[in-house]
Coordinates of C-alpha atoms in Angstrom, one line a residue:
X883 CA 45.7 23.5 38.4
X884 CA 44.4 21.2 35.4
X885 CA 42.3 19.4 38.5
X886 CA 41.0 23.0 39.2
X887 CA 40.0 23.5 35.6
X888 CA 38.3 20.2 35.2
X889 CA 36.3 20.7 38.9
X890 CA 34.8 24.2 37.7
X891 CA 34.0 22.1 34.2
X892 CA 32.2 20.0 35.9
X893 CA 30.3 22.9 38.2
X894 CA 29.6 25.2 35.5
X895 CA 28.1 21.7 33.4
X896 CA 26.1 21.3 36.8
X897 CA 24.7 24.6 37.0
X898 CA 24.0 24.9 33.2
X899 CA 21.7 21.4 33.8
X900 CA 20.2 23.2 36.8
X901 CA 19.5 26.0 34.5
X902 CA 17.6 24.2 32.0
X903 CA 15.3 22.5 35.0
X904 CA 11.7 23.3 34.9
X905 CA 9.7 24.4 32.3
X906 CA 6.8 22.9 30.2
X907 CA 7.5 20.6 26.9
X908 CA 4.7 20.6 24.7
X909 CA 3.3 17.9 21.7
X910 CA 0.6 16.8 20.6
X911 CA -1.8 13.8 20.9
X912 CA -3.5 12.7 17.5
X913 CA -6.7 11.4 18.8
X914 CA -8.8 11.9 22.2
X915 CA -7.1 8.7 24.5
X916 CA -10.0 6.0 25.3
X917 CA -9.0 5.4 28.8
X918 CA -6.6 6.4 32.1
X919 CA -6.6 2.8 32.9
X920 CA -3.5 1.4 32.3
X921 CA -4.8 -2.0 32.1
X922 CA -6.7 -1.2 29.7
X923 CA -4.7 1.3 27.3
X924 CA -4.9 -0.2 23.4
X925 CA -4.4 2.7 21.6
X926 CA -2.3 5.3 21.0
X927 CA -2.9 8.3 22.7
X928 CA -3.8 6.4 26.3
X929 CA -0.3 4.5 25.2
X930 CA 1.4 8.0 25.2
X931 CA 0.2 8.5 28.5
X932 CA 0.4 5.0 29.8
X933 CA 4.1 5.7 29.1
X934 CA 4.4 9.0 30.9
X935 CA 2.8 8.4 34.0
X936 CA 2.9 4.7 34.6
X937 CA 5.7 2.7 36.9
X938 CA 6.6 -0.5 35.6
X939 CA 8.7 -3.0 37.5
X940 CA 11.2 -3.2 34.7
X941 CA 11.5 -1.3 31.6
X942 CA 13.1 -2.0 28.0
X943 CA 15.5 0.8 26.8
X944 CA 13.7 2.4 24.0
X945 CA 17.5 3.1 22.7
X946 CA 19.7 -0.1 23.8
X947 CA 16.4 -2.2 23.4
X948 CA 17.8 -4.0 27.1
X949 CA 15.6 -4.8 30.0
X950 CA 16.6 -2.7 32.8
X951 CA 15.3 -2.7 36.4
X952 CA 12.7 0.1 37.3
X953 CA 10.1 -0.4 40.4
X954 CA 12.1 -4.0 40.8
X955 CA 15.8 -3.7 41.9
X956 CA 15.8 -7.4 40.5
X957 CA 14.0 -10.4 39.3
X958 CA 14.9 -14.0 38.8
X959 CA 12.6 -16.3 36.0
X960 CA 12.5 -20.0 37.1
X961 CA 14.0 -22.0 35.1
X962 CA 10.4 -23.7 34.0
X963 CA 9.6 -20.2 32.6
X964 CA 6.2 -20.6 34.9
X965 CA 8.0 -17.9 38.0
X966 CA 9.3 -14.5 38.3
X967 CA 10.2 -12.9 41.5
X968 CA 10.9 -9.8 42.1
X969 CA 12.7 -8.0 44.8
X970 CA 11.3 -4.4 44.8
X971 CA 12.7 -0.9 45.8
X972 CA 12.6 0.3 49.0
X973 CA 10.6 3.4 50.4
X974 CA 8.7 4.1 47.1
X975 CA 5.6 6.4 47.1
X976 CA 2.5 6.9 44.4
X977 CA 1.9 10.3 43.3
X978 CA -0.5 10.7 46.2
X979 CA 1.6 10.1 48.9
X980 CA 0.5 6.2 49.4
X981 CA 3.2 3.6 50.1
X982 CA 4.6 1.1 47.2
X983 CA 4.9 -2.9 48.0
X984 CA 4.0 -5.9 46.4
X985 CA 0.4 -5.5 47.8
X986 CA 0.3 -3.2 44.8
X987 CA 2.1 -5.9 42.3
X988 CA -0.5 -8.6 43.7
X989 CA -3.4 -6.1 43.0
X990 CA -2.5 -5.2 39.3
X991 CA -1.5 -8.3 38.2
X992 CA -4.6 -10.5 39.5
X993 CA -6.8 -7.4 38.1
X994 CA -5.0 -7.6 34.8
X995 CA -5.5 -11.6 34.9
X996 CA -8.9 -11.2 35.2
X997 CA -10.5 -12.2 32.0
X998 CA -13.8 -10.0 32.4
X999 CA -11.5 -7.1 32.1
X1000 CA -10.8 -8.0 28.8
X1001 CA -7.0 -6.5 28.7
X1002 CA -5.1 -6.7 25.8
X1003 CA -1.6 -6.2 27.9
X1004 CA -3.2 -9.1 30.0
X1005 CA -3.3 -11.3 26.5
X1006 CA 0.8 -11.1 26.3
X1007 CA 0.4 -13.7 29.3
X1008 CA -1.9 -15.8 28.0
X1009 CA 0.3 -18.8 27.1
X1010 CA -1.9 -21.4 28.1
X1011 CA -5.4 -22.2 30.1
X1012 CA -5.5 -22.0 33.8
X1013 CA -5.4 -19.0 36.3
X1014 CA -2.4 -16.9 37.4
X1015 CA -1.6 -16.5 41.1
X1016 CA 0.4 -14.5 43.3
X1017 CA 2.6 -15.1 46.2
X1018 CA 3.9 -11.9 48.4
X1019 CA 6.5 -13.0 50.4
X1020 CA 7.5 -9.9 51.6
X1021 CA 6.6 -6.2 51.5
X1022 CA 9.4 -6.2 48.7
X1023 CA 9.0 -9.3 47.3
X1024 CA 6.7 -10.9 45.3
X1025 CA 6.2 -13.9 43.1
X1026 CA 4.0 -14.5 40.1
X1027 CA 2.8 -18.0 38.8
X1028 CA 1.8 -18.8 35.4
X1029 CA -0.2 -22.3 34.3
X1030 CA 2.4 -22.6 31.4
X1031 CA 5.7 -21.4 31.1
X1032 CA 6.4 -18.2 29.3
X1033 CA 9.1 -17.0 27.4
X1034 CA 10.7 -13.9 27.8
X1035 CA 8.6 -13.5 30.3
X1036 CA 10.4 -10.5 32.4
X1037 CA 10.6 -8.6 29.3
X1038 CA 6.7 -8.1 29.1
X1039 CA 5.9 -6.2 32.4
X1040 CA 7.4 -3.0 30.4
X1041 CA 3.7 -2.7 29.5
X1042 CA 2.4 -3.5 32.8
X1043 CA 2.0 -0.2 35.2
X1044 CA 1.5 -0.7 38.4
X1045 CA -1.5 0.2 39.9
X1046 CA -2.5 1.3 44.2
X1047 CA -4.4 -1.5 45.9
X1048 CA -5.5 1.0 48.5
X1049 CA -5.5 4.7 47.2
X1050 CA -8.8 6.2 46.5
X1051 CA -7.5 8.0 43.7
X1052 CA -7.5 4.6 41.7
X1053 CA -5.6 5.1 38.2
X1054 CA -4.6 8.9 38.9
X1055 CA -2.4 7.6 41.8
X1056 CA 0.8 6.5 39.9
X1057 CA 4.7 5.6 39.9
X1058 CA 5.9 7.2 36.6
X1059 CA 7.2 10.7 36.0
X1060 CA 4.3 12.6 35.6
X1061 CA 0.4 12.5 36.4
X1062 CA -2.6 13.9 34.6
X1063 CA -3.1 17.2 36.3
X1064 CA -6.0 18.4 33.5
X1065 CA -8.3 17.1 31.0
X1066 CA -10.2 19.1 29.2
X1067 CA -11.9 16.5 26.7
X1068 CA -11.3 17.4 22.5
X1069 CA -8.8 20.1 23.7
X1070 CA -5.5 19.6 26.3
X1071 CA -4.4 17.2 28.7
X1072 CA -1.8 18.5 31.1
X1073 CA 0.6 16.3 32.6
X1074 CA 2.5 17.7 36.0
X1075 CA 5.7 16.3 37.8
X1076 CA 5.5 13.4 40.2
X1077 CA 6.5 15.0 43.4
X1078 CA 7.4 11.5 45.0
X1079 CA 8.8 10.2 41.7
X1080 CA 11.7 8.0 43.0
X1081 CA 14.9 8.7 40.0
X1082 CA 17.7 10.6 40.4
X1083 CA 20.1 12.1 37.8
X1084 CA 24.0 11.2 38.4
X1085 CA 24.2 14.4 40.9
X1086 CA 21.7 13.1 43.2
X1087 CA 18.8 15.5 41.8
X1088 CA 15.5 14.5 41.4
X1089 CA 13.8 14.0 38.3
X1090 CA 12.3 14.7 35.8
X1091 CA 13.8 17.7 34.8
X1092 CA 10.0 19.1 33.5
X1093 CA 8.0 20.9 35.0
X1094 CA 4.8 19.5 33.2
X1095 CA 4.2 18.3 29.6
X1096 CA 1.3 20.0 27.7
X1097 CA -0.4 17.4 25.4
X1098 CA -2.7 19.0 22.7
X1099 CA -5.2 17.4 21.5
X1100 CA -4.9 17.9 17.3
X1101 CA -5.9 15.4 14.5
X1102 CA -5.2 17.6 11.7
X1103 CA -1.3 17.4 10.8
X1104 CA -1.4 20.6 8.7
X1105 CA -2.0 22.6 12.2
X1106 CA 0.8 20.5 14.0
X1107 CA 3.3 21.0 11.6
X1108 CA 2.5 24.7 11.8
X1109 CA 2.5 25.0 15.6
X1110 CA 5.8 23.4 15.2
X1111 CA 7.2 25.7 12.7
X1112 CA 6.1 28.3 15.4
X1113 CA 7.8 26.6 18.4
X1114 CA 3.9 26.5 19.9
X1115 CA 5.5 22.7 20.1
X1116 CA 8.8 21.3 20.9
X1117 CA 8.4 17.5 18.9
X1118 CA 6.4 15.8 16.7
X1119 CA 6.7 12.0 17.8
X1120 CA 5.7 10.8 14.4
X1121 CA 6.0 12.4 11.4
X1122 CA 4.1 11.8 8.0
X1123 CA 7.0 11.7 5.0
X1124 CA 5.1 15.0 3.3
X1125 CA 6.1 16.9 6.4
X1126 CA 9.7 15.0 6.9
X1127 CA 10.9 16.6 3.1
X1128 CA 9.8 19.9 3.8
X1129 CA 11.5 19.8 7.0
X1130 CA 14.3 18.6 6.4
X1131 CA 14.5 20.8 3.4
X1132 CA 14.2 23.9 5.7
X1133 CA 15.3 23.1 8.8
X1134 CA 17.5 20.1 8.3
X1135 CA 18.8 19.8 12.2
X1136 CA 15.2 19.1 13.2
X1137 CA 14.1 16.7 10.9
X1138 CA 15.0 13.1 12.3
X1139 CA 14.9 9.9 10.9
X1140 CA 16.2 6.9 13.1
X1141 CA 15.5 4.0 10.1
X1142 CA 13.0 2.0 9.4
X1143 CA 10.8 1.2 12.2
X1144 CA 9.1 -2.0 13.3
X1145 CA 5.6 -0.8 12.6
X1146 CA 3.4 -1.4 10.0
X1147 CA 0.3 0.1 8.0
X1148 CA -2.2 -2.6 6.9
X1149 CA -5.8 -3.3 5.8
X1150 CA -8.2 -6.0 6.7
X1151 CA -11.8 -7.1 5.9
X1152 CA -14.5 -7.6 8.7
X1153 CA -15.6 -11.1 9.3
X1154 CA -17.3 -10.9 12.4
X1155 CA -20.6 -12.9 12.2
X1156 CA -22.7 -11.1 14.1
X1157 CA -21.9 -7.8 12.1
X1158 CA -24.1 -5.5 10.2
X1159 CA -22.9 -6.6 6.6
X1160 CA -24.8 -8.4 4.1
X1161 CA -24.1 -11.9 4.2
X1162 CA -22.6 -12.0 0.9
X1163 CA -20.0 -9.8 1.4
X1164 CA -19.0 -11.7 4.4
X1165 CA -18.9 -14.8 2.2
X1166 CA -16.2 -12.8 0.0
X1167 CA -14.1 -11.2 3.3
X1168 CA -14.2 -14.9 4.7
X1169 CA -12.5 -16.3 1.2
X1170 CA -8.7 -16.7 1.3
X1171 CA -9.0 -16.4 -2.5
X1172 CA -10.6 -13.2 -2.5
X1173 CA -8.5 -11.6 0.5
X1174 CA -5.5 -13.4 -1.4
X1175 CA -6.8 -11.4 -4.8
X1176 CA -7.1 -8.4 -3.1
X1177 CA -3.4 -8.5 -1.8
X1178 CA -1.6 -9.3 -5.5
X1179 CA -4.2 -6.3 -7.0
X1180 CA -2.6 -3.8 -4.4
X1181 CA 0.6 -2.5 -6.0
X1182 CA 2.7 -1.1 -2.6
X1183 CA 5.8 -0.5 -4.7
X1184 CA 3.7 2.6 -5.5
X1185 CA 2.1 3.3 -1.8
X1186 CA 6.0 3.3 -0.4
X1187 CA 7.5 5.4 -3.7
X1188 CA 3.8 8.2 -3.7
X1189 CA 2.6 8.6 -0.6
X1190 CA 5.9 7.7 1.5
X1191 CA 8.3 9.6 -0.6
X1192 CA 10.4 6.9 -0.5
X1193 CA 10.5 6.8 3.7
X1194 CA 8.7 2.9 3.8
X1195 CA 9.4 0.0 2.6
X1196 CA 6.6 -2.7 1.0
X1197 CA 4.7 -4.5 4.1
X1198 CA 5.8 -8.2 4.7
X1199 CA 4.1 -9.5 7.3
X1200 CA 3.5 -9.2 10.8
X1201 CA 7.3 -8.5 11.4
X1202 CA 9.1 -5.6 10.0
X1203 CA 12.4 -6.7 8.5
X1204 CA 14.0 -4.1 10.9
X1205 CA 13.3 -6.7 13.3
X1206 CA 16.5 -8.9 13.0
X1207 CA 16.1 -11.6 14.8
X1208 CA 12.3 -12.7 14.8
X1209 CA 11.8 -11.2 10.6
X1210 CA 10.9 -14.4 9.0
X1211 CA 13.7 -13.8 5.9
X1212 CA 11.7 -16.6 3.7
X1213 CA 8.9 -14.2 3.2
X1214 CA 9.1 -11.5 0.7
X1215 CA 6.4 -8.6 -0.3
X1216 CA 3.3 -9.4 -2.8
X1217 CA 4.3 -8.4 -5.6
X1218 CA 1.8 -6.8 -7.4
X1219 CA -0.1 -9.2 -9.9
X1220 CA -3.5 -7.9 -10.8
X1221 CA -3.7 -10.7 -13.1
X1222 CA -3.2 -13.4 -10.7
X1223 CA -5.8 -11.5 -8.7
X1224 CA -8.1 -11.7 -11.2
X1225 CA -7.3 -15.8 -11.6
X1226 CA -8.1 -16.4 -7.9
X1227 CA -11.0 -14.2 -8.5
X1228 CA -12.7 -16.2 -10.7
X1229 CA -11.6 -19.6 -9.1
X1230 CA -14.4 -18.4 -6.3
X1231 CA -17.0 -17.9 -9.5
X1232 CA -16.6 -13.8 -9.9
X1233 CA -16.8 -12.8 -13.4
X1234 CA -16.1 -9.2 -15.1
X1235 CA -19.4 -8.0 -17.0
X1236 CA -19.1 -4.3 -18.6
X1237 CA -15.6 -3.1 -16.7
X1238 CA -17.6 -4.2 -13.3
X1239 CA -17.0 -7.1 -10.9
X1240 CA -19.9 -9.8 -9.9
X1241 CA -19.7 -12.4 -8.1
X1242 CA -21.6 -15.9 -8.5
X1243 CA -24.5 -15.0 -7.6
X1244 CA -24.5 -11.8 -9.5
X1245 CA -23.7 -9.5 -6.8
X1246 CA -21.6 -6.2 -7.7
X1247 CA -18.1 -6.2 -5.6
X1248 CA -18.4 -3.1 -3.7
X1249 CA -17.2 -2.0 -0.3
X1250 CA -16.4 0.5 1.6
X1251 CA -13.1 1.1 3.1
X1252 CA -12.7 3.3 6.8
X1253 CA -9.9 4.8 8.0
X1254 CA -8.8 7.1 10.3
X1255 CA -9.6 11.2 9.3
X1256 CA -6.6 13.2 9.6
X1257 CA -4.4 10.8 9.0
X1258 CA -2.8 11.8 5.3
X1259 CA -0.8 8.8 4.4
X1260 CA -3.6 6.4 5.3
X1261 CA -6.1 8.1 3.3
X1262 CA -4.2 8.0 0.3
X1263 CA -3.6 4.9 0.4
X1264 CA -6.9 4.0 0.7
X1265 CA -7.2 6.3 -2.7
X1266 CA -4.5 4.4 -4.0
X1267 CA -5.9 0.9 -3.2
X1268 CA -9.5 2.2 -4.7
X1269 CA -7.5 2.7 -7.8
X1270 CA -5.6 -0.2 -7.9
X1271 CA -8.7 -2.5 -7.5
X1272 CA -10.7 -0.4 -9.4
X1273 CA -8.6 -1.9 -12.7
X1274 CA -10.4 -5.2 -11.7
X1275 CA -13.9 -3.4 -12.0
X1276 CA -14.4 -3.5 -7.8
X1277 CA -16.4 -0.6 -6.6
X1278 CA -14.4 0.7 -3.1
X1279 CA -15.8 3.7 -1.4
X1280 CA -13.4 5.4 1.4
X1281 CA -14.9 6.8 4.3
X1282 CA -12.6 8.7 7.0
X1283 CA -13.8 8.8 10.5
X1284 CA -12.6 10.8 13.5
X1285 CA -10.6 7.8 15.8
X1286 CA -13.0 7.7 18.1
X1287 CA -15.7 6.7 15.9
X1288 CA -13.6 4.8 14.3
X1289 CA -12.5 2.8 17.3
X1290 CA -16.0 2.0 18.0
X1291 CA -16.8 0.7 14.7
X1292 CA -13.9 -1.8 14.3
X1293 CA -13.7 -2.6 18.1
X1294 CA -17.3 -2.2 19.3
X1295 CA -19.8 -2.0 16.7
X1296 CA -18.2 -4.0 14.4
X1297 CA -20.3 -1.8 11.7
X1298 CA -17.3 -1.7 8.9
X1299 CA -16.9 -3.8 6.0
X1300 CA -13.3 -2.9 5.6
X1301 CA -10.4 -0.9 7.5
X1302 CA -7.1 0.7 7.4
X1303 CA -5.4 0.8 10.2
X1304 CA -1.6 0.5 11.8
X1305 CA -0.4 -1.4 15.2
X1306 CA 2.7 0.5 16.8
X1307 CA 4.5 -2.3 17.8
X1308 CA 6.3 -1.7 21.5
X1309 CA 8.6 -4.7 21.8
X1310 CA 10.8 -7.3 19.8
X1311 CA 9.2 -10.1 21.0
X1312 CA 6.1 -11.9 19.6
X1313 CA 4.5 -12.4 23.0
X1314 CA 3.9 -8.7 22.8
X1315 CA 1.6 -9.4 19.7
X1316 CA -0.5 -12.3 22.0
X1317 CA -3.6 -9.8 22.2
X1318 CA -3.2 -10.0 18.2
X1319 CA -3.1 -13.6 17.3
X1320 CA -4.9 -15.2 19.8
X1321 CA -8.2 -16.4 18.4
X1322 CA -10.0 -15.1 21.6
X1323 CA -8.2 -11.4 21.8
X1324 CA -9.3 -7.9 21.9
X1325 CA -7.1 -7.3 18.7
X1326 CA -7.9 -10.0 16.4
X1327 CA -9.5 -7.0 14.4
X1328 CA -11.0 -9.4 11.5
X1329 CA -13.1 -11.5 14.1
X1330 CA -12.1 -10.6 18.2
X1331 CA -13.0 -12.1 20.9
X1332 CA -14.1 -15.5 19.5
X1333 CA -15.2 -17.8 22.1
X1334 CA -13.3 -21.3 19.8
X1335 CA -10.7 -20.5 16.9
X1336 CA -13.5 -20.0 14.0
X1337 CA -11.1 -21.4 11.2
X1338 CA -8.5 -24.3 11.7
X1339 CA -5.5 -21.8 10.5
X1340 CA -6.6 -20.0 13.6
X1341 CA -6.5 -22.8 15.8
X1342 CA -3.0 -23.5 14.4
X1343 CA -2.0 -19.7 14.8
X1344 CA -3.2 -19.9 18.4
X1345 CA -1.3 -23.4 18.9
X1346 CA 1.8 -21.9 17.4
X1347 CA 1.5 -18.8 19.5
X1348 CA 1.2 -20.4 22.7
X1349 CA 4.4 -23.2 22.3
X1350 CA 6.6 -19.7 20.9
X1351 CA 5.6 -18.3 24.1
X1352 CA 6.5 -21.6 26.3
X1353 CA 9.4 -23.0 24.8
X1354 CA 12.5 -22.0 26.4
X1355 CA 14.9 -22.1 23.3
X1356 CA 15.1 -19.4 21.2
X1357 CA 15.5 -21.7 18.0
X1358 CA 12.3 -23.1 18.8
X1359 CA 10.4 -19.9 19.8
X1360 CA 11.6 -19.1 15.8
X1361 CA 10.4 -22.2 14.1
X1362 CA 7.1 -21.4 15.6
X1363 CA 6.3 -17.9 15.1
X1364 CA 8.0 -18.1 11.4
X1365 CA 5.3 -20.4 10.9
X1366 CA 2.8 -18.4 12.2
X1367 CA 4.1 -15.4 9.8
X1368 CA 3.6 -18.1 6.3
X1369 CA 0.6 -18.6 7.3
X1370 CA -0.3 -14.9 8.0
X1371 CA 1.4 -14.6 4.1
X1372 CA -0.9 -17.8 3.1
X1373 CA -4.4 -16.8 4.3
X1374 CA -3.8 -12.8 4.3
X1375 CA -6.0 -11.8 7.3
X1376 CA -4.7 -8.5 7.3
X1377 CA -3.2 -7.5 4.1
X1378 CA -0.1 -5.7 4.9
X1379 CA 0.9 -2.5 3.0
X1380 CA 4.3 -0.8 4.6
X1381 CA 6.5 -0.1 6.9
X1382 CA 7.5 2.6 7.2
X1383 CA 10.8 4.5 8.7
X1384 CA 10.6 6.4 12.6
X1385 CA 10.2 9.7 11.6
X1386 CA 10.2 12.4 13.8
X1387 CA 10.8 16.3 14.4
X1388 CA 12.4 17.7 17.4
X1389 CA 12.5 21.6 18.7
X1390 CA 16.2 22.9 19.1
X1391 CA 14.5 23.7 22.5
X1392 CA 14.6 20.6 23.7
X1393 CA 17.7 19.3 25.1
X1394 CA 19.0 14.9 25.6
X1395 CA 16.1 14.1 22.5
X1396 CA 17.7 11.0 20.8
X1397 CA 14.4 9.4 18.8
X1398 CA 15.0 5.5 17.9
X1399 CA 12.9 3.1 16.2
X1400 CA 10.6 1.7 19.5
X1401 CA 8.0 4.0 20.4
X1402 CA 7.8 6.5 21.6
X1403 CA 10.4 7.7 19.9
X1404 CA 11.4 10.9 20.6
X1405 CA 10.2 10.9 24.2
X1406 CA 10.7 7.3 25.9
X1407 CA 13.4 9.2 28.1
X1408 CA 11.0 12.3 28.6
X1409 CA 12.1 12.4 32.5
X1410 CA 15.3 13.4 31.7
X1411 CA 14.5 16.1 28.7
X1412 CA 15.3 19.5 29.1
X1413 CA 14.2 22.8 27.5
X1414 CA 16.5 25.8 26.9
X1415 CA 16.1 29.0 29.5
X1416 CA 14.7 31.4 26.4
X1417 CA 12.1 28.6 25.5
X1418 CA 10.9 28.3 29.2
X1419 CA 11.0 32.4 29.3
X1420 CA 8.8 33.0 26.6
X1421 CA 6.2 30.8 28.5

């Protein structure tokens, strides 16, 4: 009788799961993506999408934080660190119907390898000079060789999805979940169910449970939160601290905060040479005494306690402290020391005269600061920094910009004097921060792209970078990048403000939601979310 009971548990658990199948979850995007190219992806929003459409041969738990197999059933690293091989799942399909082998592995990685592409993904492989080649030794089996061994190696193709080599449909055929059924630019992209998605849930039914996933496209947060409030959306992936409080004030079960996260909110100074800035002010951005002076005149005890409520934490470095293992614990916060600001200041000749700033030549210190529009906690810091550096008699003028525009001005035009932005880190390791460090990345915001290291600290930074990523002992790895994070501290590059905890809302709609600290937080397991049968009938 008791196996009886337990046998129509288990049915009536089945058919409540079947229930809940189907339906449409809904979020929002903060910022129209910049490509469908998954080689390509280096912001947010294509990241998002990257995430919910792409196949990866292996993927890192967003919840465990372990490498688990995905498009590859297994893999094997060579003991040089220079090889992986993978064995591959049988009888996969993209979205479009076309077969899965390595012929696709081969593709993507020798496209993603190719340096006129200019991918930052492809810079987390970048551990030495020479090409990368690949070897297909079966139609489910494939090996990839790299000029210099790499650690952690298997642990960076969770950002690598795997393109077609031979569908016509390019990008929009893919191995994930879902795939972009609609884009209507500035408004809605809708996402639909893979058909030929290859997971199964423990009863042998396909997933993912959703039907389709309805991204809006909405900068403002004020609308968001009220969309939210009206269960017009079922999460809210990040959530500014404002909105946390009130939320969790009201509506206490939907409010989540998994701890402090391993992202970061910092500010930098452009020092590109062939950008449209007088050449005076580049003088002052190039100076590690005056980026050094701007850091101890920035008081982000007070950024963390007024504009974070408390949520964040004081900016260290490039590691969050949540980051056990690879947190340099030598290094400590600036602490905020306008006078010492003003000391390195005037080691570099800049003198006050009448409450103002000059420097040597006589040149009032003014910039301009850009962030993001939008984005609340950003542009009061900005406020907060004008403020704080205002008590040294330094003009700063902030300027918020929709993302796209602002994209193009850090990353394109390289028209900006100064920015605040944040990097949404997506992995433990450092060789997921390559296409940051490295001298000649896409990401090395101050000065990308440089053809030699421009400064020897970069040249060290890029030599540091490339033995963490090649040495095969983890002690070693350490040594390495903690040096790289003193000298990040020494010569302050980008000047980093907080970090800040994973904050997040989630709709009592939505069932299996269990946010952690890697993003995406509230939806790295989005093929296995459910909604409620009301929520799905009112749509």
């Amino acid at each position: 009788m008791r196996g009886i009971c337990i046998l129509l548990a288990l049915l009536s658990l089945s058919a409540t799961l079947f229930s809940q199948a189907g339906g449409e979850l809904r979020f929002c995007l903060r910022s129209e993506p910049k490509t469908f190219d998954p080689l390509l992806v280096d912001d947010d929003a294509s990241l998002s999408i990257r995430y919910l459409t792409g196949g990866v041969l292996v993927r890192v738990n967003r919840k465990t934080q372990d490498l688990e197999p995905e498009l590859a059933e297994s893999w094997k690293v060579s003991k040089d660190g220079k090889q992986i091989t993978f064995k591959l799942r049988h009888n996969l399909t993209f979205s479009d119907g076309s077969p899965f082998s390595s012929e696709d592995v081969a593709f993507t990685m020798q496209r993603l390898m190719d340096p006129a592409l200019h991918s930052s993904t492809g810079d987390a492989f970048r551990s030495g000079t020479g090409s990368v080649s690949t070897k297909i030794l079966a139609p489910d089996q494939i090996a990839i060789i790299f000029p210099a061994p790499i650690a952690a190696l298997d642990r960076l193709f969770d950002q690598v999805a795997i393109m077609s080599a031979h569908s016509p449909k390019k990008e929009a055929a893919v191995l994930g979940p879902f795939m972009v059924a609609d884009y209507k630019a500035g408004s809605t992209l809708l996402l639909r169910r893979n058909p030929n998605y290859w997971k199964k849930d423990s009863q042998g039914r396909r997933l993912p449970y959703l039907d389709s996933i309805r991204l809006d496209i909405q900068p403002n947060r004020d609308v968001e939160m009220l969309r939210f409030k009206r269960g017009e959306l079922d999460l809210i992936n990040v959530l500014d601290s404002d909105y946390f409080d009130r939320l969790a004030s009201s509506s206490p079960a939907l409010a989540r905060d998994a701890g402090a996260s391993l992202d970061s909110d910092f500010m930098w100074f452009n020092q590109v040479a062939t950008a449209p800035i007088l050449e005076y002010k580049r003088a002052w951005f190039r100076s590690t005494n005056f980026r050094r002076a701007i850091s101890q005149a920035i008081n982000r005890d007070d950024l963390a306690r007024v504009v974070f409520n408390g949520h964040a934490q004081p900016g260290v470095g490039p590691v969050s402290p949540a980051n056990k293992f690879w947190f340099d614990a030598k290094l400590k916060a600036e602490p905020y020391r306008p006078d010492a600001a003003l000391k390195a200041l005037q080691a570099d000749g800049f003198h006050q005269q009448n409450g103002s700033l000059y420097d040597k030549s006589g040149n009032l210190v003014e910039f301009s600061i850009v962030t993001n529009a939008g984005g609340k906690p950003r542009e009061r810091m900005a406020v907060m920094i004008q403020e704080d550096l205002g008590k040294l008699g330094i003009k700063v003028n902030v300027v918020t910009l929709d993302f796209p525009s602002l994209i193009e001005r850090i990353s394109q035009k390289f028209n900006y004097e100064a920015a605040i932005l944040g990097f949404r880190n997506v992995d433990l390791d450092p060789n997921g921060q390559m296409n940051i460090w490295l001298s000649s990345a896409e990401d090395h915001a101050w000065n990308p792209q440089q053809k030699s290291p421009a400064t020897a600290w970069e040249a060290e930074i890029d030599r540091l970078m490339q033995a963490q990523a090649s040495a095969a002992d983890p002690k070693k790895r350490k040594e390495s990048f903690d040096r790289v994070q003193e000298i990040v501290a020494e010569q302050s590059p980008f000047i980093y403000l907080v970090n800040q905890n994973a904050l997040s809302a989630v709709s009592s709609a939505v069932a299996g939601a269990n946010p952690g600290i890697l993003s995406p937080q509230t939806f790295w397991n989005a093929d296995r979310l459910t909604l409620n049968p009301d929520t799905q009938a009112r749509r």
